[in-house]
């Protein structure tokens, strides 16, 4: 059953709240407006975010800034090789006074969970997040505990060729809605950063601009945006193209198609539209798809990475008809 598309008032709330969030984050992470835009879109799409780059470029700062714009609970995990799964999910402690076990929840029981350098932990510990990220719940000693909503994991990782890292398994990467690369700032942005942080940390003065309840409402609004059949077919065509591309030995999963559509809806809502355009899907193609794919041996030897291959797929897969999208939207409305 189709739900009614959001009203103009609901969309105005999305636009205004996300505008304030982006402005607050950009006051800390300077010179990267598109990076911040996708970060907020992942939050509205109720996904999880993986930020990958070399140390010192602001990965953790971006994660902290996003968390501090929301008045909600925040859990912080510093991943290390000796970290255990129970350090994430929690543990049952025996109380001699009552002769009963008491559950002490771990840092995953928060609205926003910041996982710093996730690929420095062992695969066993990394896998402790799989159930949490997919089902918003954690099972400890046979008992399942629900996690709060909204629930967002923002994880940072260093490139796998750096010392002391473990590559994330395919199942773990597929749980992340998008992967972003921060990159080095421009000269002007780095000069602004020096001025801004010369005597103080701007994170210390960052104040929440919304709360968990409002974010949950914005998520529900974004999910009700209209996506025409042509848009959905375009998403499926992109995902199918990754499975058929000779430069890849592992294509995108059905989960990738679902998350690409949800992220596109969030991006459209942030722009104040009640429907998705092909441009929304295209802007998110590389961040949502590239990290889920595995290149073939020939691609690796030729120096092509999965981002390059997704960009080629976006260029060659035909766009849906804009006129058809509008007609379908009017027919529903």
CSV table of C-alpha atoms in Angstrom, one decimal:
chain,number,residue,atom,x,y,z
A,1,UNK,CA,0.0,0.0,0.0
A,2,UNK,CA,1.4,3.4,-1.1
A,3,UNK,CA,1.7,6.0,1.6
A,4,UNK,CA,0.9,9.7,1.0
A,5,UNK,CA,3.9,11.7,-0.1
A,6,UNK,CA,5.2,14.2,2.5
A,7,UNK,CA,3.4,17.6,2.7
A,8,UNK,CA,5.2,20.8,2.0
A,9,UNK,CA,5.4,21.5,5.7
A,10,UNK,CA,7.1,18.2,6.4
A,11,UNK,CA,9.6,18.8,3.6
A,12,UNK,CA,10.3,22.3,4.9
A,13,UNK,CA,11.2,20.8,8.2
A,14,UNK,CA,13.7,18.4,6.5
A,15,UNK,CA,15.2,21.2,4.5
A,16,UNK,CA,15.6,23.6,7.5
A,17,UNK,CA,16.9,21.0,10.0
A,18,UNK,CA,19.4,19.5,7.6
A,19,UNK,CA,20.5,23.0,6.6
A,20,UNK,CA,21.3,23.8,10.2
A,21,UNK,CA,23.1,20.5,10.7
A,22,UNK,CA,25.2,20.9,7.6
A,23,UNK,CA,26.1,24.5,8.6
A,24,UNK,CA,27.2,23.3,12.1
A,25,UNK,CA,29.3,20.5,10.7
A,26,UNK,CA,30.9,22.7,8.0
A,27,UNK,CA,31.9,25.0,10.8
A,28,UNK,CA,34.2,22.2,11.9
A,29,UNK,CA,35.0,20.3,8.7
A,30,UNK,CA,35.9,23.2,6.4
A,31,UNK,CA,35.9,23.1,2.6
A,32,UNK,CA,34.0,19.8,2.1
A,33,UNK,CA,30.3,20.7,1.5
A,34,UNK,CA,29.5,17.7,-0.7
A,35,UNK,CA,31.1,15.3,1.9
A,36,UNK,CA,28.9,16.8,4.6
A,37,UNK,CA,25.8,16.6,2.4
A,38,UNK,CA,26.2,12.9,1.8
A,39,UNK,CA,26.9,12.3,5.4
A,40,UNK,CA,23.6,13.9,6.5
A,41,UNK,CA,21.8,12.0,3.7
A,42,UNK,CA,23.0,8.7,5.1
A,43,UNK,CA,21.6,9.7,8.5
A,44,UNK,CA,18.2,10.5,6.9
A,45,UNK,CA,18.3,7.2,5.0
A,46,UNK,CA,18.9,5.4,8.3
A,47,UNK,CA,22.1,3.9,6.9
A,48,UNK,CA,25.6,3.5,8.3
A,49,UNK,CA,28.7,5.4,7.1
A,50,UNK,CA,32.2,4.3,6.5
A,51,UNK,CA,34.9,7.0,6.2
A,52,UNK,CA,38.2,5.8,4.7
A,53,UNK,CA,41.4,7.7,4.4
A,54,UNK,CA,44.9,8.2,5.7
A,55,UNK,CA,45.3,9.4,9.3
A,56,UNK,CA,45.0,13.0,10.2
A,57,UNK,CA,42.6,14.3,7.5
A,58,UNK,CA,39.5,14.7,9.7
A,59,UNK,CA,37.7,11.3,9.6
A,60,UNK,CA,37.0,11.2,13.3
A,61,UNK,CA,36.3,14.9,13.4
A,62,UNK,CA,33.5,14.5,10.8
A,63,UNK,CA,32.0,11.6,12.8
A,64,UNK,CA,32.1,13.6,16.1
A,65,UNK,CA,30.7,16.7,14.4
A,66,UNK,CA,27.7,14.8,13.1
A,67,UNK,CA,27.0,13.2,16.5
A,68,UNK,CA,27.2,16.6,18.3
A,69,UNK,CA,24.6,18.2,16.0
A,70,UNK,CA,22.0,15.8,17.5
A,71,UNK,CA,20.9,15.9,21.1
A,72,UNK,CA,21.2,12.1,21.6
A,73,UNK,CA,23.2,9.3,23.1
A,74,UNK,CA,26.7,8.8,21.6
A,75,UNK,CA,28.9,5.7,21.9
A,76,UNK,CA,32.6,5.8,21.1
A,77,UNK,CA,34.7,2.7,20.3
A,78,UNK,CA,38.4,2.8,19.7
A,79,UNK,CA,39.1,-0.4,17.8
A,80,UNK,CA,42.3,-2.1,18.7
A,81,UNK,CA,43.7,-5.7,18.0
A,82,UNK,CA,42.9,-6.9,21.5
A,83,UNK,CA,39.3,-5.6,21.5
A,84,UNK,CA,36.7,-8.3,22.2
A,85,UNK,CA,33.1,-8.6,20.8
A,86,UNK,CA,31.7,-8.2,24.4
A,87,UNK,CA,33.5,-4.8,24.6
A,88,UNK,CA,31.1,-3.6,21.9
A,89,UNK,CA,27.8,-5.3,22.7
A,90,UNK,CA,28.0,-5.6,26.5
A,91,UNK,CA,28.3,-8.3,29.1
A,92,UNK,CA,26.3,-10.0,31.8
A,93,UNK,CA,27.8,-9.5,35.3
A,94,UNK,CA,26.9,-11.7,38.3
A,95,UNK,CA,25.7,-9.7,41.3
A,96,UNK,CA,26.5,-11.6,44.5
A,97,UNK,CA,24.0,-9.5,46.5
A,98,UNK,CA,21.1,-10.6,44.4
A,99,UNK,CA,22.5,-13.9,43.0
A,100,UNK,CA,21.4,-12.8,39.6
A,101,UNK,CA,23.1,-11.7,36.4
A,102,UNK,CA,22.8,-8.1,35.4
A,103,UNK,CA,23.3,-6.9,31.8
A,104,UNK,CA,25.7,-4.1,31.3
A,105,UNK,CA,25.2,-2.7,27.8
A,106,UNK,CA,28.2,-1.8,25.6
A,107,UNK,CA,28.8,1.3,23.6
A,108,UNK,CA,26.6,0.1,20.7
A,109,UNK,CA,23.5,0.9,22.8
A,110,UNK,CA,23.5,4.5,21.6
A,111,UNK,CA,21.8,6.5,18.9
A,112,UNK,CA,25.1,7.4,17.2
A,113,UNK,CA,28.1,4.9,17.5
A,114,UNK,CA,31.5,6.2,16.4
A,115,UNK,CA,33.9,3.4,15.6
A,116,UNK,CA,37.4,4.8,15.2
A,117,UNK,CA,39.8,2.8,13.0
A,118,UNK,CA,37.5,-0.2,12.7
A,119,UNK,CA,39.9,-2.2,10.6
A,120,UNK,CA,42.5,-2.4,13.4
A,121,UNK,CA,40.3,-4.9,15.2
A,122,UNK,CA,40.2,-8.6,14.4
A,123,UNK,CA,37.6,-9.9,12.1
A,124,UNK,CA,35.9,-11.6,15.0
A,125,UNK,CA,35.3,-8.3,16.8
A,126,UNK,CA,34.3,-6.6,13.5
A,127,UNK,CA,31.6,-9.2,13.0
A,128,UNK,CA,30.0,-8.3,16.4
A,129,UNK,CA,28.6,-5.3,14.6
A,130,UNK,CA,26.8,-7.3,11.8
A,131,UNK,CA,23.6,-8.0,13.7
A,132,UNK,CA,23.6,-4.5,15.2
A,133,UNK,CA,23.9,-2.7,11.8
A,134,UNK,CA,21.4,-4.9,9.9
A,135,UNK,CA,18.7,-5.6,12.5
A,136,UNK,CA,19.2,-2.8,15.1
A,137,UNK,CA,19.5,-5.3,17.9
A,138,UNK,CA,22.3,-7.1,19.8
A,139,UNK,CA,22.2,-10.7,21.1
A,140,UNK,CA,24.2,-11.4,24.2
A,141,UNK,CA,24.2,-14.8,25.9
A,142,UNK,CA,21.2,-15.9,23.9
A,143,UNK,CA,19.1,-12.8,24.8
A,144,UNK,CA,18.2,-10.2,22.2
A,145,UNK,CA,18.2,-6.5,23.1
A,146,UNK,CA,16.8,-3.8,20.8
A,147,UNK,CA,18.9,-0.8,20.0
A,148,UNK,CA,17.6,2.8,20.1
A,149,UNK,CA,16.2,4.6,17.0
A,150,UNK,CA,17.6,6.3,15.1
A,151,UNK,CA,20.7,4.1,15.1
A,152,UNK,CA,23.7,5.2,13.1
A,153,UNK,CA,27.2,3.7,13.0
A,154,UNK,CA,29.9,6.0,11.7
A,155,UNK,CA,33.1,4.1,11.3
A,156,UNK,CA,36.5,5.3,10.2
A,157,UNK,CA,39.2,3.1,8.7
A,158,UNK,CA,42.7,3.5,7.4
A,159,UNK,CA,43.7,2.1,4.0
A,160,UNK,CA,44.4,-1.6,4.1
A,161,UNK,CA,48.0,-1.3,3.0
A,162,UNK,CA,48.8,0.6,6.2
A,163,UNK,CA,50.5,-1.2,9.1
A,164,UNK,CA,48.3,-3.1,11.7
A,165,UNK,CA,45.1,-3.2,9.7
A,166,UNK,CA,42.7,-6.0,8.8
A,167,UNK,CA,40.6,-5.7,5.7
A,168,UNK,CA,36.8,-5.5,6.4
A,169,UNK,CA,35.1,-8.7,5.1
A,170,UNK,CA,32.6,-8.3,2.3
A,171,UNK,CA,29.6,-8.9,4.6
A,172,UNK,CA,30.7,-6.1,6.9
A,173,UNK,CA,31.3,-3.6,4.0
A,174,UNK,CA,27.9,-4.4,2.6
A,175,UNK,CA,26.3,-3.2,5.9
A,176,UNK,CA,27.6,0.3,5.3
A,177,UNK,CA,25.2,2.4,3.1
A,178,UNK,CA,28.0,4.6,1.9
A,179,UNK,CA,31.8,5.0,2.0
A,180,UNK,CA,33.3,8.4,1.8
A,181,UNK,CA,36.9,9.5,1.3
A,182,UNK,CA,37.8,12.8,3.0
A,183,UNK,CA,41.0,13.6,1.1
A,184,UNK,CA,43.4,16.4,1.7
A,185,UNK,CA,41.9,19.9,1.8
A,186,UNK,CA,42.6,22.7,-0.6
A,187,UNK,CA,45.2,25.3,0.3
A,188,UNK,CA,42.5,27.8,1.1
A,189,UNK,CA,40.6,25.3,3.2
A,190,UNK,CA,43.7,24.3,5.1
A,191,UNK,CA,44.6,28.0,5.8
A,192,UNK,CA,41.0,28.5,7.1
A,193,UNK,CA,41.5,25.4,9.3
A,194,UNK,CA,44.7,26.8,10.8
A,195,UNK,CA,42.9,30.1,11.6
A,196,UNK,CA,39.9,28.2,13.0
A,197,UNK,CA,41.9,25.8,15.2
A,198,UNK,CA,44.9,27.9,16.1
A,199,UNK,CA,43.8,28.5,19.7
A,200,UNK,CA,40.8,26.2,20.2
A,201,UNK,CA,38.9,23.2,18.9
A,202,UNK,CA,35.7,24.2,17.2
A,203,UNK,CA,34.1,20.9,18.3
A,204,UNK,CA,34.1,22.2,21.9
A,205,UNK,CA,31.7,24.9,20.9
A,206,UNK,CA,29.5,22.8,18.6
A,207,UNK,CA,25.9,22.6,20.0
A,208,UNK,CA,23.0,20.3,19.0
A,209,UNK,CA,20.6,21.7,16.4
A,210,UNK,CA,18.1,18.9,16.6
A,211,UNK,CA,17.3,15.8,18.7
A,212,UNK,CA,16.8,12.1,18.2
A,213,UNK,CA,13.0,12.4,18.1
A,214,UNK,CA,13.1,14.9,15.3
A,215,UNK,CA,15.7,13.0,13.4
A,216,UNK,CA,13.4,9.9,13.6
A,217,UNK,CA,10.5,12.0,12.2
A,218,UNK,CA,12.7,13.3,9.3
A,219,UNK,CA,13.7,9.7,8.5
A,220,UNK,CA,10.0,8.7,8.2
A,221,UNK,CA,9.4,11.7,6.0
A,222,UNK,CA,12.3,10.9,3.7
A,223,UNK,CA,11.1,7.3,3.3
A,224,UNK,CA,7.7,8.4,2.0
A,225,UNK,CA,9.1,10.3,-1.0
A,226,UNK,CA,7.9,9.1,-4.4
A,227,UNK,CA,10.2,7.1,-6.6
A,228,UNK,CA,8.8,6.5,-10.1
A,229,UNK,CA,9.0,3.0,-11.6
A,230,UNK,CA,11.5,4.4,-14.0
A,231,UNK,CA,13.8,5.5,-11.2
A,232,UNK,CA,13.5,2.0,-9.5
A,233,UNK,CA,14.3,0.4,-12.8
A,234,UNK,CA,17.3,2.7,-13.2
A,235,UNK,CA,18.6,1.6,-9.7
A,236,UNK,CA,18.2,-2.1,-10.6
A,237,UNK,CA,19.9,-1.5,-14.0
A,238,UNK,CA,22.9,0.0,-12.2
A,239,UNK,CA,23.2,-2.8,-9.8
A,240,UNK,CA,22.8,-5.4,-12.5
A,241,UNK,CA,25.5,-3.7,-14.6
A,242,UNK,CA,28.0,-4.2,-11.7
A,243,UNK,CA,27.2,-8.0,-11.7
A,244,UNK,CA,27.8,-8.2,-15.4
A,245,UNK,CA,30.9,-6.0,-15.7
A,246,UNK,CA,34.0,-7.9,-16.7
A,247,UNK,CA,36.1,-5.7,-14.6
A,248,UNK,CA,34.5,-7.0,-11.4
A,249,UNK,CA,34.5,-10.4,-9.8
A,250,UNK,CA,31.8,-9.4,-7.2
A,251,UNK,CA,28.9,-7.2,-8.0
A,252,UNK,CA,26.5,-5.3,-5.8
A,253,UNK,CA,23.9,-7.1,-3.7
A,254,UNK,CA,20.1,-6.5,-3.6
A,255,UNK,CA,20.8,-4.7,-0.3
A,256,UNK,CA,22.8,-2.2,-2.3
A,257,UNK,CA,19.8,-1.4,-4.5
A,258,UNK,CA,17.6,-0.9,-1.5
A,259,UNK,CA,20.1,1.4,0.2
A,260,UNK,CA,20.8,3.4,-3.0
A,261,UNK,CA,17.1,4.2,-3.4
A,262,UNK,CA,16.7,5.1,0.2
A,263,UNK,CA,19.8,7.4,0.1
A,264,UNK,CA,18.5,9.0,-3.1
A,265,UNK,CA,15.2,9.7,-1.3
A,266,UNK,CA,17.0,11.4,1.5
A,267,UNK,CA,19.0,13.6,-0.9
A,268,UNK,CA,15.8,14.6,-2.6
A,269,UNK,CA,14.1,15.4,0.7
A,270,UNK,CA,17.1,17.6,1.7
A,271,UNK,CA,16.5,19.6,-1.6
A,272,UNK,CA,12.8,20.0,-0.7
A,273,UNK,CA,11.4,17.7,-3.4
A,274,UNK,CA,8.8,15.1,-2.8
A,275,UNK,CA,10.1,12.8,-5.6
A,276,UNK,CA,13.4,11.3,-6.7
A,277,UNK,CA,15.3,12.4,-9.8
A,278,UNK,CA,18.0,10.4,-11.7
A,279,UNK,CA,20.5,13.0,-10.6
A,280,UNK,CA,20.0,12.0,-7.0
A,281,UNK,CA,20.8,8.4,-7.8
A,282,UNK,CA,23.8,9.4,-9.9
A,283,UNK,CA,25.3,11.6,-7.2
A,284,UNK,CA,25.2,8.6,-4.8
A,285,UNK,CA,26.3,5.9,-7.2
A,286,UNK,CA,30.0,5.8,-6.3
A,287,UNK,CA,29.6,6.4,-2.5
A,288,UNK,CA,26.9,3.7,-2.2
A,289,UNK,CA,28.2,1.0,-4.6
A,290,UNK,CA,32.0,1.2,-5.0
A,291,UNK,CA,33.0,-0.2,-1.5
A,292,UNK,CA,30.8,-3.3,-2.0
A,293,UNK,CA,32.5,-4.5,-5.2
A,294,UNK,CA,35.6,-6.5,-5.8
A,295,UNK,CA,37.7,-5.8,-8.9
A,296,UNK,CA,39.0,-8.5,-11.2
A,297,UNK,CA,42.7,-9.3,-11.4
A,298,UNK,CA,42.9,-7.6,-14.7
A,299,UNK,CA,41.4,-4.4,-13.2
A,300,UNK,CA,43.8,-4.4,-10.4
A,301,UNK,CA,46.8,-4.9,-12.7
A,302,UNK,CA,45.6,-2.1,-14.9
A,303,UNK,CA,45.2,0.3,-12.0
A,304,UNK,CA,41.4,0.6,-12.2
A,305,UNK,CA,39.6,0.7,-8.8
A,306,UNK,CA,35.9,0.0,-8.1
A,307,UNK,CA,35.1,3.8,-8.0
A,308,UNK,CA,36.4,4.1,-11.6
A,309,UNK,CA,34.3,1.2,-12.7
A,310,UNK,CA,31.1,2.5,-11.1
A,311,UNK,CA,31.8,5.9,-12.7
A,312,UNK,CA,32.0,4.1,-16.1
A,313,UNK,CA,28.7,2.2,-15.4
A,314,UNK,CA,27.0,5.5,-14.5
A,315,UNK,CA,28.1,6.9,-17.8
A,316,UNK,CA,26.9,4.0,-20.0
A,317,UNK,CA,23.6,2.9,-18.3
A,318,UNK,CA,20.7,4.9,-20.0
A,319,UNK,CA,18.9,7.4,-17.8
A,320,UNK,CA,15.1,7.0,-17.3
A,321,UNK,CA,12.8,9.4,-19.1
A,322,UNK,CA,12.3,12.6,-17.1
A,323,UNK,CA,8.9,13.1,-18.7
A,324,UNK,CA,7.9,9.6,-17.6
A,325,UNK,CA,9.0,10.4,-14.1
A,326,UNK,CA,6.8,13.5,-14.0
A,327,UNK,CA,3.8,11.7,-15.5
A,328,UNK,CA,4.1,8.9,-13.0
A,329,UNK,CA,4.4,11.4,-10.2
A,330,UNK,CA,1.2,13.2,-11.3
A,331,UNK,CA,-0.7,9.9,-11.6
A,332,UNK,CA,0.1,9.1,-8.0
A,333,UNK,CA,-0.6,12.6,-6.8
